[in-house]
GROMACS .gro file of C-alpha atoms in nm:
model
  215
    1UNK     CA    1   0.000   0.000   0.000
    2UNK     CA    2   0.146   0.333  -0.103
    3UNK     CA    3   0.045   0.682   0.003
    4UNK     CA    4   0.162   1.028  -0.085
    5UNK     CA    5   0.171   1.334   0.138
    6UNK     CA    6   0.284   1.686   0.062
    7UNK     CA    7   0.407   1.948   0.300
    8UNK     CA    8   0.688   1.987   0.551
    9UNK     CA    9   0.845   1.669   0.679
   10UNK     CA   10   0.830   1.586   1.049
   11UNK     CA   11   1.143   1.430   1.193
   12UNK     CA   12   1.228   1.285   1.531
   13UNK     CA   13   1.551   1.457   1.641
   14UNK     CA   14   1.836   1.301   1.443
   15UNK     CA   15   2.153   1.371   1.249
   16UNK     CA   16   2.273   1.121   0.990
   17UNK     CA   17   2.354   0.749   1.009
   18UNK     CA   18   2.503   0.367   0.944
   19UNK     CA   19   2.788   0.044   0.938
   20UNK     CA   20   2.765  -0.319   0.795
   21UNK     CA   21   2.895  -0.619   0.611
   22UNK     CA   22   2.812  -0.436   0.288
   23UNK     CA   23   3.094  -0.189   0.351
   24UNK     CA   24   3.351  -0.444   0.461
   25UNK     CA   25   3.278  -0.665   0.164
   26UNK     CA   26   3.298  -0.371  -0.077
   27UNK     CA   27   3.661  -0.324   0.033
   28UNK     CA   28   3.762  -0.684  -0.037
   29UNK     CA   29   4.108  -0.714  -0.183
   30UNK     CA   30   3.993  -0.885  -0.500
   31UNK     CA   31   3.782  -0.581  -0.587
   32UNK     CA   32   3.467  -0.790  -0.643
   33UNK     CA   33   3.321  -0.880  -0.303
   34UNK     CA   34   3.064  -1.154  -0.257
   35UNK     CA   35   2.705  -1.061  -0.198
   36UNK     CA   36   2.613  -1.004   0.170
   37UNK     CA   37   2.372  -1.238   0.345
   38UNK     CA   38   2.101  -0.973   0.368
   39UNK     CA   39   2.046  -0.605   0.292
   40UNK     CA   40   2.023  -0.317   0.279
   41UNK     CA   41   2.188  -0.408  -0.049
   42UNK     CA   42   2.413  -0.211  -0.275
   43UNK     CA   43   2.251  -0.225  -0.617
   44UNK     CA   44   2.523  -0.452  -0.757
   45UNK     CA   45   2.424  -0.723  -0.509
   46UNK     CA   46   2.047  -0.674  -0.508
   47UNK     CA   47   1.849  -0.995  -0.569
   48UNK     CA   48   1.665  -1.001  -0.899
   49UNK     CA   49   1.295  -1.064  -0.955
   50UNK     CA   50   1.184  -0.861  -0.652
   51UNK     CA   51   0.913  -0.598  -0.694
   52UNK     CA   52   1.033  -0.266  -0.552
   53UNK     CA   53   0.914   0.092  -0.529
   54UNK     CA   54   1.178   0.300  -0.707
   55UNK     CA   55   1.257   0.629  -0.536
   56UNK     CA   56   1.584   0.689  -0.717
   57UNK     CA   57   1.872   0.632  -0.475
   58UNK     CA   58   1.654   0.407  -0.261
   59UNK     CA   59   1.437   0.116  -0.369
   60UNK     CA   60   1.187  -0.028  -0.122
   61UNK     CA   61   1.063  -0.388  -0.153
   62UNK     CA   62   0.690  -0.426  -0.199
   63UNK     CA   63   0.572  -0.617   0.108
   64UNK     CA   64   0.209  -0.688   0.184
   65UNK     CA   65   0.098  -0.504   0.496
   66UNK     CA   66   0.360  -0.228   0.474
   67UNK     CA   67   0.227   0.118   0.390
   68UNK     CA   68   0.484   0.349   0.230
   69UNK     CA   69   0.428   0.717   0.306
   70UNK     CA   70   0.630   0.969   0.110
   71UNK     CA   71   0.637   1.342   0.179
   72UNK     CA   72   0.736   1.547  -0.122
   73UNK     CA   73   0.788   1.914  -0.199
   74UNK     CA   74   0.592   2.088  -0.478
   75UNK     CA   75   0.867   1.997  -0.727
   76UNK     CA   76   0.833   1.627  -0.655
   77UNK     CA   77   1.154   1.601  -0.452
   78UNK     CA   78   1.119   1.347  -0.171
   79UNK     CA   79   1.177   1.491   0.177
   80UNK     CA   80   1.077   1.197   0.395
   81UNK     CA   81   1.004   0.825   0.366
   82UNK     CA   82   0.814   0.640   0.638
   83UNK     CA   83   0.702   0.278   0.634
   84UNK     CA   84   0.409   0.191   0.858
   85UNK     CA   85   0.283  -0.140   0.991
   86UNK     CA   86   0.020  -0.130   1.263
   87UNK     CA   87   0.164   0.034   1.575
   88UNK     CA   88   0.515   0.057   1.431
   89UNK     CA   89   0.684   0.293   1.187
   90UNK     CA   90   1.022   0.303   1.014
   91UNK     CA   91   1.167   0.630   0.887
   92UNK     CA   92   1.440   0.592   0.624
   93UNK     CA   93   1.723   0.814   0.505
   94UNK     CA   94   2.018   0.749   0.272
   95UNK     CA   95   2.335   0.959   0.265
   96UNK     CA   96   2.670   0.989   0.092
   97UNK     CA   97   2.967   0.837   0.273
   98UNK     CA   98   3.337   0.774   0.206
   99UNK     CA   99   3.439   0.469   0.009
  100UNK     CA  100   3.691   0.348   0.265
  101UNK     CA  101   3.521   0.399   0.601
  102UNK     CA  102   3.183   0.405   0.768
  103UNK     CA  103   3.036   0.703   0.948
  104UNK     CA  104   2.767   0.550   1.168
  105UNK     CA  105   2.987   0.554   1.479
  106UNK     CA  106   3.037   0.930   1.471
  107UNK     CA  107   2.683   0.997   1.358
  108UNK     CA  108   2.544   0.786   1.640
  109UNK     CA  109   2.750   0.988   1.889
  110UNK     CA  110   2.614   1.312   1.744
  111UNK     CA  111   2.256   1.188   1.770
  112UNK     CA  112   2.312   1.097   2.135
  113UNK     CA  113   2.469   1.437   2.202
  114UNK     CA  114   2.178   1.618   2.039
  115UNK     CA  115   1.931   1.417   2.243
  116UNK     CA  116   2.121   1.489   2.565
  117UNK     CA  117   2.098   1.861   2.488
  118UNK     CA  118   1.721   1.816   2.483
  119UNK     CA  119   1.725   1.632   2.812
  120UNK     CA  120   1.686   1.285   2.659
  121UNK     CA  121   1.918   1.005   2.772
  122UNK     CA  122   2.003   0.767   2.487
  123UNK     CA  123   2.179   0.434   2.533
  124UNK     CA  124   2.363   0.200   2.301
  125UNK     CA  125   2.253  -0.159   2.247
  126UNK     CA  126   2.369  -0.440   2.019
  127UNK     CA  127   2.147  -0.530   1.726
  128UNK     CA  128   2.150  -0.720   1.401
  129UNK     CA  129   2.339  -0.444   1.221
  130UNK     CA  130   2.578  -0.361   1.505
  131UNK     CA  131   2.545  -0.087   1.764
  132UNK     CA  132   2.205   0.080   1.780
  133UNK     CA  133   2.082   0.379   1.977
  134UNK     CA  134   1.762   0.367   2.180
  135UNK     CA  135   1.583   0.633   2.383
  136UNK     CA  136   1.246   0.744   2.513
  137UNK     CA  137   1.141   1.086   2.388
  138UNK     CA  138   0.856   1.318   2.471
  139UNK     CA  139   0.594   1.371   2.202
  140UNK     CA  140   0.261   1.559   2.193
  141UNK     CA  141   0.097   1.221   2.259
  142UNK     CA  142   0.324   1.137   2.552
  143UNK     CA  143   0.652   0.944   2.596
  144UNK     CA  144   0.753   0.726   2.301
  145UNK     CA  145   1.037   0.484   2.227
  146UNK     CA  146   1.272   0.543   1.933
  147UNK     CA  147   1.553   0.325   1.799
  148UNK     CA  148   1.819   0.429   1.550
  149UNK     CA  149   1.982   0.166   1.330
  150UNK     CA  150   2.274   0.249   1.102
  151UNK     CA  151   2.407   0.057   0.803
  152UNK     CA  152   2.734   0.154   0.632
  153UNK     CA  153   2.765   0.055   0.267
  154UNK     CA  154   3.006   0.137  -0.017
  155UNK     CA  155   2.988   0.518  -0.046
  156UNK     CA  156   2.649   0.527   0.125
  157UNK     CA  157   2.488   0.508   0.464
  158UNK     CA  158   2.131   0.413   0.551
  159UNK     CA  159   1.973   0.556   0.864
  160UNK     CA  160   1.670   0.369   0.991
  161UNK     CA  161   1.459   0.509   1.273
  162UNK     CA  162   1.210   0.270   1.432
  163UNK     CA  163   0.919   0.422   1.622
  164UNK     CA  164   0.635   0.266   1.816
  165UNK     CA  165   0.620  -0.100   1.914
  166UNK     CA  166   0.921  -0.201   1.700
  167UNK     CA  167   1.135   0.063   1.872
  168UNK     CA  168   1.072  -0.063   2.222
  169UNK     CA  169   1.097  -0.431   2.129
  170UNK     CA  170   1.308  -0.535   1.824
  171UNK     CA  171   1.130  -0.871   1.818
  172UNK     CA  172   0.820  -0.681   1.703
  173UNK     CA  173   0.983  -0.538   1.388
  174UNK     CA  174   0.792  -0.789   1.176
  175UNK     CA  175   0.753  -0.685   0.814
  176UNK     CA  176   0.933  -0.354   0.880
  177UNK     CA  177   1.248  -0.551   0.958
  178UNK     CA  178   1.195  -0.748   0.638
  179UNK     CA  179   1.161  -0.419   0.448
  180UNK     CA  180   1.485  -0.287   0.596
  181UNK     CA  181   1.684  -0.595   0.501
  182UNK     CA  182   1.535  -0.580   0.152
  183UNK     CA  183   1.626  -0.217   0.078
  184UNK     CA  184   1.842  -0.144  -0.226
  185UNK     CA  185   2.070   0.159  -0.246
  186UNK     CA  186   2.155   0.299  -0.590
  187UNK     CA  187   2.458   0.524  -0.538
  188UNK     CA  188   2.536   0.738  -0.842
  189UNK     CA  189   2.892   0.818  -0.950
  190UNK     CA  190   2.870   1.187  -0.860
  191UNK     CA  191   3.119   1.308  -0.599
  192UNK     CA  192   2.915   1.424  -0.300
  193UNK     CA  193   2.999   1.572   0.040
  194UNK     CA  194   2.990   1.317   0.321
  195UNK     CA  195   2.640   1.300   0.475
  196UNK     CA  196   2.471   1.476   0.187
  197UNK     CA  197   2.130   1.310   0.132
  198UNK     CA  198   2.134   1.104  -0.184
  199UNK     CA  199   1.879   1.222  -0.441
  200UNK     CA  200   1.530   1.077  -0.409
  201UNK     CA  201   1.241   1.124  -0.645
  202UNK     CA  202   0.868   1.066  -0.630
  203UNK     CA  203   0.786   0.730  -0.791
  204UNK     CA  204   0.563   0.731  -1.094
  205UNK     CA  205   0.299   0.536  -0.901
  206UNK     CA  206   0.270   0.824  -0.656
  207UNK     CA  207   0.328   1.111  -0.896
  208UNK     CA  208   0.015   1.007  -1.083
  209UNK     CA  209  -0.198   1.014  -0.767
  210UNK     CA  210  -0.371   1.294  -0.587
  211UNK     CA  211  -0.233   1.407  -0.248
  212UNK     CA  212  -0.455   1.181  -0.042
  213UNK     CA  213  -0.484   0.878  -0.268
  214UNK     CA  214  -0.346   0.533  -0.196
  215UNK     CA  215  -0.284   0.230  -0.415
   0.00000   0.00000   0.00000
C-alpha cells in the first residue's frame, strides 16, 4: 500500500547514520566482493525478480501489509520516507559516505549528544546491524520509544529510525524488519559531500496520484 503526502516533513531529532557487512565486503582485496547475506543491499548485489518501489537512490521492496508514506515538496523532490505497519513505523534516510570507512559511529554519537541537549538520555545496544541507539522521547501524545539503526555501505549510509512497538521491542519489527533488510541503495557516480542526502524522487505510481490517494 502506497500513500503520498505533501508538505513539511516531520522528523524525530536526528543527524545522519550507518555500518555493515556491505561496507567491509565492498573493500575486499579482490575488488569484487561476494554478496552479503542480507540487505540493505548495494545495487550490484540486489536480488533479482523482486518488486520494488523505485525512489531513485533508494528502492523499497513491496511487502504486503507495509504502507509506504512519502512526503514530497511541490517539485516532486522526496523529503521523507516512512514505512508503517500497525503500531510501528520506520523512517528511512540514505546519505553519501566515504568509500573506505563508515560514518555511523560518529553519527550515532552526534545523535546521542543532540538528544542529551534536549534532556533525553540515549543508550547504546547491540542489534543485528551492530550498535544501535535507543531512547524514550517526549511527544505531543506522551513518551515514546525510538531506535536508530545504522548501516554503512560502499559510499552510502542508511539511517533507519524505528518508532512505536518495533522501537521498544526489536522482536516486534515484523515486516518492517523485512523491508529494511530488503532495501536497495543505488549510489550514483557523482562526488558528493559526506552525509549529503542522496537524491530521491517521487515514484511514478505516486506522482500520478492525488495528495490523499493510496494504491
